[in-house]
Short mmCIF file of C-alpha atoms and ligand atoms in Angstrom, two decimals:
data_model
loop_
_atom_site.label_atom_id
_atom_site.label_comp_id
_atom_site.label_asym_id
_atom_site.label_seq_id
_atom_site.Cartn_x
_atom_site.Cartn_y
_atom_site.Cartn_z
CA UNK B 20 93.65 -65.50 -100.17
CA UNK B 21 91.59 -62.97 -98.19
CA UNK B 22 88.00 -63.93 -97.37
CA UNK B 23 85.33 -61.24 -97.49
CA UNK B 24 81.84 -61.56 -95.97
CA UNK B 25 78.89 -59.19 -95.43
CA UNK B 26 79.06 -57.59 -91.97
CA UNK B 27 76.11 -59.65 -90.65
CA UNK B 28 77.74 -62.97 -91.61
CA UNK B 29 78.99 -63.97 -88.17
CA UNK B 30 75.55 -63.56 -86.55
CA UNK B 31 74.36 -66.73 -88.29
CA UNK B 32 73.74 -69.83 -86.21
CA UNK B 33 71.48 -72.66 -87.36
CA UNK B 34 68.29 -72.64 -85.26
CA UNK B 35 67.99 -76.45 -85.70
CA UNK B 36 64.84 -77.74 -83.95
CA UNK B 37 63.24 -74.27 -84.10
CA UNK B 38 63.47 -74.18 -87.90
CA UNK B 39 60.09 -74.45 -89.69
CA UNK B 40 61.58 -75.13 -93.12
CA UNK B 41 64.54 -77.34 -92.30
CA UNK B 42 67.10 -77.85 -95.04
CA UNK B 43 67.05 -81.52 -93.99
CA UNK B 44 63.60 -81.92 -95.58
CA UNK B 45 62.68 -81.89 -99.24
CA UNK B 46 66.13 -81.85 -100.90
CA UNK B 47 68.54 -84.63 -101.82
CA UNK B 48 71.42 -84.55 -99.33
CA UNK B 49 74.54 -85.32 -101.39
CA UNK B 50 77.61 -86.64 -99.58
CA UNK B 51 81.14 -85.76 -100.69
CA UNK B 52 83.72 -88.51 -101.32
CA UNK B 53 85.78 -87.85 -98.16
CA UNK B 54 82.70 -88.18 -95.96
CA UNK B 55 81.54 -91.34 -97.77
CA UNK B 56 84.98 -92.78 -97.06
CA UNK B 57 84.66 -91.83 -93.40
CA UNK B 58 81.24 -93.52 -93.25
CA UNK B 59 82.65 -96.68 -94.82
CA UNK B 60 85.09 -96.92 -91.91
CA UNK B 61 82.35 -96.70 -89.27
CA UNK B 62 81.60 -100.12 -87.83
CA UNK B 63 79.23 -99.23 -85.02
CA UNK B 64 75.40 -99.18 -85.05
CA UNK B 65 75.26 -95.64 -86.51
CA UNK B 66 77.73 -96.64 -89.23
CA UNK B 67 75.52 -99.58 -90.21
CA UNK B 68 72.49 -97.26 -90.32
CA UNK B 69 74.37 -94.68 -92.39
CA UNK B 70 75.66 -97.24 -94.90
CA UNK B 71 72.16 -98.68 -95.32
CA UNK B 72 70.86 -95.17 -96.15
CA UNK B 73 73.41 -94.30 -98.85
CA UNK B 74 72.24 -94.47 -102.43
CA UNK B 75 73.83 -93.65 -105.77
CA UNK B 76 72.13 -91.03 -107.95
CA UNK B 77 73.00 -89.31 -111.19
CA UNK B 78 74.88 -86.50 -109.40
CA UNK B 79 76.63 -88.67 -106.80
CA UNK B 80 76.04 -90.44 -103.52
CA UNK B 81 73.27 -89.19 -101.26
CA UNK B 82 71.03 -90.30 -98.41
CA UNK B 83 67.83 -92.08 -99.41
CA UNK B 84 65.16 -89.69 -98.10
CA UNK B 85 62.21 -91.04 -96.09
CA UNK B 86 58.77 -91.13 -97.71
CA UNK B 87 57.89 -87.72 -96.22
CA UNK B 88 61.03 -86.19 -97.75
CA UNK B 89 62.92 -86.02 -94.43
CA UNK B 90 66.58 -86.91 -94.12
CA UNK B 91 66.68 -90.29 -92.33
CA UNK B 92 68.98 -88.76 -89.69
CA UNK B 93 66.70 -85.85 -88.80
CA UNK B 94 65.07 -87.04 -85.57
CA UNK B 95 61.66 -86.14 -84.12
CA UNK B 96 63.29 -83.37 -82.02
CA UNK B 97 64.45 -81.68 -85.23
CA UNK B 98 68.10 -82.55 -84.54
CA UNK B 99 70.62 -84.50 -86.60
CA UNK B 100 71.46 -87.99 -85.22
CA UNK B 101 74.90 -87.92 -86.86
CA UNK B 102 75.86 -84.61 -85.19
CA UNK B 103 74.31 -85.67 -81.87
CA UNK B 104 76.30 -88.91 -81.83
CA UNK B 105 79.54 -88.08 -83.65
CA UNK B 106 79.77 -84.29 -83.86
CA UNK B 107 80.01 -81.84 -86.79
CA UNK B 108 83.09 -83.60 -88.18
CA UNK B 109 80.93 -86.48 -89.43
CA UNK B 110 78.46 -84.61 -91.59
CA UNK B 111 79.02 -84.04 -95.30
CA UNK B 112 80.36 -80.83 -96.79
CA UNK B 113 76.94 -79.71 -98.06
CA UNK B 114 75.37 -80.06 -94.59
CA UNK B 115 78.34 -78.33 -92.97
CA UNK B 116 78.41 -75.43 -95.43
CA UNK B 117 74.69 -74.76 -95.88
CA UNK B 118 73.48 -71.98 -96.15
CA UNK B 119 76.81 -70.40 -97.10
CA UNK B 120 77.63 -69.62 -100.74
CA UNK B 121 80.96 -68.72 -102.30
CA UNK B 122 82.19 -66.59 -105.18
CA UNK B 123 85.84 -67.13 -106.03
CA UNK B 124 88.10 -64.55 -107.65
CA UNK B 125 91.82 -64.89 -108.35
CA UNK B 126 92.73 -62.56 -105.49
CA UNK B 127 89.86 -62.98 -102.99
CA UNK B 128 87.08 -65.27 -101.88
CA UNK B 129 83.65 -63.82 -101.16
CA UNK B 130 81.18 -65.66 -98.96
CA UNK B 131 77.55 -65.00 -98.07
CA UNK B 132 74.47 -66.53 -96.46
CA UNK B 133 71.85 -67.97 -98.82
CA UNK B 134 68.32 -66.93 -97.95
CA UNK B 135 66.65 -70.28 -98.71
CA UNK B 136 67.46 -70.80 -95.01
CA UNK B 137 64.86 -68.97 -92.92
CA UNK B 138 67.34 -67.86 -90.25
CA UNK B 139 69.72 -66.54 -92.91
CA UNK B 140 66.79 -64.71 -94.58
CA UNK B 141 65.91 -63.05 -91.24
CA UNK B 142 69.54 -61.95 -90.70
CA UNK B 143 70.16 -60.76 -94.29
CA UNK B 144 66.92 -58.79 -94.59
CA UNK B 145 67.20 -57.14 -91.17
CA UNK B 146 70.84 -56.07 -91.63
CA UNK B 147 71.15 -52.55 -90.19
CA UNK B 148 74.19 -51.57 -92.19
CA UNK B 149 73.16 -53.19 -95.44
CA UNK B 150 75.81 -55.88 -95.62
CA UNK B 151 79.03 -53.91 -96.24
CA UNK B 152 81.92 -56.33 -96.82
CA UNK B 153 84.53 -57.08 -94.16
CA UNK B 154 87.64 -59.24 -94.34
CA UNK B 155 87.57 -62.13 -91.84
CA UNK B 156 90.97 -63.64 -92.54
CA UNK B 157 92.57 -65.82 -95.18
CA UNK B 158 91.90 -69.28 -96.62
CA UNK B 159 94.55 -71.83 -97.60
CA UNK B 160 94.76 -70.70 -101.27
CA UNK B 161 97.49 -68.46 -102.55
CA UNK B 162 96.29 -65.12 -103.86
CA UNK B 163 96.87 -64.53 -107.61
CA UNK B 164 96.66 -61.42 -109.78
CA UNK B 165 93.07 -60.64 -110.67
CA UNK B 166 92.12 -60.62 -114.34
CA UNK B 167 90.84 -57.32 -115.69
CA UNK B 168 87.39 -58.88 -116.21
CA UNK B 169 87.20 -59.85 -112.52
CA UNK B 170 88.07 -56.31 -111.38
CA UNK B 171 85.48 -54.96 -113.80
CA UNK B 172 82.79 -57.26 -112.39
CA UNK B 173 83.60 -56.33 -108.78
CA UNK B 174 83.69 -52.59 -109.57
CA UNK B 175 80.41 -52.76 -111.49
CA UNK B 176 78.79 -54.83 -108.74
CA UNK B 177 79.91 -52.35 -106.06
CA UNK B 178 78.54 -49.49 -108.19
CA UNK B 179 75.16 -51.22 -108.47
CA UNK B 180 75.06 -51.73 -104.69
CA UNK B 181 75.90 -48.04 -104.17
CA UNK B 182 72.98 -47.13 -106.44
CA UNK B 183 70.69 -49.30 -104.30
CA UNK B 184 71.85 -47.45 -101.18
CA UNK B 185 71.17 -44.05 -102.81
CA UNK B 186 68.26 -41.62 -102.66
CA UNK B 187 64.59 -42.15 -103.52
CA UNK B 188 62.09 -44.94 -102.95
CA UNK B 189 63.32 -48.53 -103.18
CA UNK B 190 61.34 -48.92 -106.39
CA UNK B 191 63.14 -45.95 -107.98
CA UNK B 192 66.53 -47.22 -106.77
CA UNK B 193 65.83 -50.75 -108.08
CA UNK B 194 64.97 -49.35 -111.54
CA UNK B 195 68.07 -47.10 -111.50
CA UNK B 196 70.22 -50.10 -110.58
CA UNK B 197 68.77 -52.09 -113.49
CA UNK B 198 69.35 -49.25 -115.96
CA UNK B 199 72.90 -48.59 -114.83
CA UNK B 200 73.72 -52.30 -115.23
CA UNK B 201 73.06 -51.88 -118.96
CA UNK B 202 69.92 -54.02 -118.94
CA UNK B 203 67.18 -52.87 -121.27
CA UNK B 204 64.17 -55.09 -120.70
CA UNK B 205 60.77 -54.64 -122.33
CA UNK B 206 58.00 -53.92 -119.81
CA UNK B 207 56.31 -57.11 -118.61
CA UNK B 208 53.33 -57.16 -116.28
CA UNK B 209 53.40 -59.03 -112.99
CA UNK B 210 50.72 -61.36 -114.43
CA UNK B 211 53.13 -62.30 -117.22
CA UNK B 212 55.86 -63.03 -114.66
CA UNK B 213 53.34 -65.11 -112.73
CA UNK B 214 52.87 -67.25 -115.85
CA UNK B 215 56.63 -67.60 -116.40
CA UNK B 216 57.28 -68.64 -112.78
CA UNK B 217 54.28 -70.99 -112.73
CA UNK B 218 55.82 -73.00 -115.54
CA UNK B 219 59.11 -73.63 -113.74
CA UNK B 220 60.10 -76.71 -111.74
CA UNK B 221 58.29 -76.74 -108.35
CA UNK B 222 59.68 -77.79 -104.97
CA UNK B 223 56.87 -77.10 -102.51
CA UNK B 224 53.10 -76.78 -103.08
CA UNK B 225 53.12 -73.78 -100.74
CA UNK B 226 54.91 -71.84 -103.48
CA UNK B 227 51.79 -72.05 -105.63
CA UNK B 228 49.72 -70.09 -103.09
CA UNK B 229 52.44 -67.41 -102.96
CA UNK B 230 52.50 -67.22 -106.77
CA UNK B 231 48.71 -66.82 -106.79
CA UNK B 232 49.12 -63.61 -104.79
CA UNK B 233 50.73 -62.10 -107.89
CA UNK B 234 47.41 -62.29 -109.73
CA UNK B 235 46.00 -59.73 -107.31
CA UNK B 236 49.05 -57.50 -107.04
CA UNK B 237 47.56 -54.53 -108.90
CA UNK B 238 46.91 -51.08 -107.45
CA UNK B 239 48.55 -51.92 -104.15
CA UNK B 240 51.74 -51.03 -102.34
CA UNK B 241 54.22 -52.52 -99.91
CA UNK B 242 54.18 -51.05 -96.40
CA UNK B 243 56.81 -48.29 -96.04
CA UNK B 244 58.60 -50.15 -93.23
CA UNK B 245 59.61 -52.88 -95.69
CA UNK B 246 61.72 -50.47 -97.78
CA UNK B 247 64.96 -51.15 -95.89
CA UNK B 248 64.52 -54.96 -95.85
CA UNK B 249 63.75 -54.81 -99.61
CA UNK B 250 66.93 -52.81 -100.15
CA UNK B 251 68.81 -55.55 -98.25
CA UNK B 252 67.11 -58.16 -100.43
CA UNK B 253 68.26 -56.46 -103.64
CA UNK B 254 71.79 -56.01 -102.31
CA UNK B 255 71.85 -59.73 -101.46
CA UNK B 256 70.84 -60.76 -105.00
CA UNK B 257 73.31 -58.35 -106.60
CA UNK B 258 76.13 -59.43 -104.27
CA UNK B 259 75.47 -63.09 -104.98
CA UNK B 260 74.58 -63.16 -108.67
CA UNK B 261 76.30 -60.19 -110.32
CA UNK B 262 79.55 -61.34 -108.68
CA UNK B 263 79.07 -64.71 -110.42
CA UNK B 264 78.95 -63.08 -113.89
CA UNK B 265 81.27 -64.72 -116.45
CA UNK B 266 82.27 -61.36 -117.89
CA UNK B 267 81.03 -57.77 -118.22
CA UNK B 268 78.50 -58.78 -120.94
CA UNK B 269 76.88 -61.17 -118.48
CA UNK B 270 76.25 -58.45 -115.87
CA UNK B 271 72.97 -56.96 -117.26
CA UNK B 272 71.07 -60.26 -117.21
CA UNK B 273 72.30 -61.03 -113.68
CA UNK B 274 71.24 -57.57 -112.52
CA UNK B 275 67.87 -58.28 -114.18
CA UNK B 276 67.72 -61.59 -112.26
CA UNK B 277 68.18 -59.59 -109.02
CA UNK B 278 65.59 -57.03 -110.11
CA UNK B 279 63.08 -59.76 -110.98
CA UNK B 280 63.47 -61.33 -107.51
CA UNK B 281 62.76 -57.91 -105.98
CA UNK B 282 59.82 -57.28 -108.29
CA UNK B 283 58.14 -60.62 -107.55
CA UNK B 284 58.77 -60.65 -103.79
CA UNK B 285 57.70 -57.01 -103.32
CA UNK B 286 54.55 -57.70 -105.39
CA UNK B 287 53.74 -60.64 -103.10
CA UNK B 288 54.12 -58.32 -100.09
CA UNK B 289 51.93 -55.62 -101.69
CA UNK B 290 49.21 -58.18 -102.53
CA UNK B 291 49.31 -59.61 -98.99
CA UNK B 292 49.02 -56.07 -97.62
CA UNK B 293 45.97 -55.45 -99.79
CA UNK B 294 44.36 -58.79 -98.91
CA UNK B 295 45.00 -58.86 -95.13
CA UNK B 296 45.47 -55.17 -94.35
CA UNK B 297 49.08 -55.89 -93.33
CA UNK B 298 52.30 -57.43 -94.51
CA UNK B 299 54.99 -57.69 -91.87
CA UNK B 300 58.74 -58.25 -91.92
CA UNK B 301 58.18 -61.97 -91.18
CA UNK B 302 55.93 -62.25 -94.27
CA UNK B 303 58.60 -60.68 -96.46
CA UNK B 304 61.19 -63.10 -95.02
CA UNK B 305 58.93 -66.04 -95.83
CA UNK B 306 58.30 -64.92 -99.44
CA UNK B 307 62.04 -64.32 -99.89
CA UNK B 308 62.93 -67.73 -98.40
CA UNK B 309 60.46 -69.50 -100.66
CA UNK B 310 61.61 -67.57 -103.77
CA UNK B 311 65.21 -68.44 -102.99
CA UNK B 312 64.41 -72.15 -102.41
CA UNK B 313 62.26 -72.44 -105.55
CA UNK B 314 64.27 -70.32 -107.98
CA UNK B 315 67.76 -69.56 -106.73
CA UNK B 316 68.45 -73.02 -105.34
CA UNK B 317 67.15 -74.79 -108.45
CA UNK B 318 69.92 -74.79 -111.01
CA UNK B 319 67.36 -75.56 -113.71
CA UNK B 320 65.05 -72.64 -112.77
CA UNK B 321 67.91 -70.18 -112.39
CA UNK B 322 69.31 -71.16 -115.79
CA UNK B 323 65.93 -70.88 -117.49
CA UNK B 324 65.31 -67.42 -116.05
CA UNK B 325 68.81 -66.20 -116.88
CA UNK B 326 68.36 -67.41 -120.47
CA UNK B 327 65.00 -65.69 -120.75
CA UNK B 328 66.36 -62.43 -119.32
CA UNK B 329 69.30 -62.61 -121.70
CA UNK B 330 66.94 -63.04 -124.66
CA UNK B 331 64.68 -60.21 -123.51
CA UNK B 332 67.66 -57.97 -122.99
CA UNK B 333 68.87 -58.61 -126.51
CA UNK B 334 65.45 -58.06 -128.03
CA UNK B 335 65.28 -54.92 -130.21
S1 LIG L 428 67.36 -74.11 -93.00
FE1 LIG L 428 68.93 -72.93 -91.85
S2 LIG L 428 68.15 -72.73 -89.74
FE2 LIG L 428 66.96 -74.35 -90.79
S3 LIG L 428 67.98 -76.29 -90.27
FE3 LIG L 428 68.87 -75.60 -92.22
S4 LIG L 428 70.68 -74.31 -91.70
FE4 LIG L 428 69.43 -74.58 -89.82
#
């Protein structure tokens, strides 16, 4: 089956010890069965350490995190002890794959870089050519015939991305994209969205200070130079979430999910610009990274927002 990726995909390389928001801190690191089996066969000092760190949770086997939320194998130099000692082949699938995400269709696999990783966020938002898809080869699965619904989702998704690349300000294009997806949402102020987001599950206290910016996001604008990165942000959310629609009826609320991410993150940038007299590309990347970590990478938060958007969309 052919594998498609955005054209910036191959520029990604984990920045390891230079990363300020390491994915080895603050999350449960689940280990797949094959890797657990491999660990069980390790009889050296590292193997003993690994086996002592494994614990069973509701969703499977994971490493028992240290009191400060760090993975027990993340050393003081910001590097992974397992990779340093045994190489990439000894880390679990989640560690190996992060920050990649996948959308599977019957006839193709689509892959992308998730922006909860700060290096991925920098690459995705700075993409010069907006993340056009390229084929990078084939995986081991046999290609099947795509269902009509899958072709419809891909065609609709590509149409929405084309709208985002069109004419006008990014705000106009974002609204046009939302309308052409079929979403019809009642107007909600940014203060109301602040309240909705404040009631969701929280990962990092830092997120609260970013959410507070929304309360002062009135009568202010994002700097012009952030238009292209914001376009890239919207294309990322559409590429990732509209592609994951169950069917054509599911597309409007997923497009609304993408629009909401844009609305919140651009409002944070506008408020920062008003407060500090500037909001730079690095600030946008940080707001986008945090939004992705708090919302997109929390199954519970994503589900709650999708449900709410679905309800709003159906409201008369
Ligand atoms: S968040 Fe990204 S850059 Fe940072 S350690 Fe994880 S994969 Fe590497």
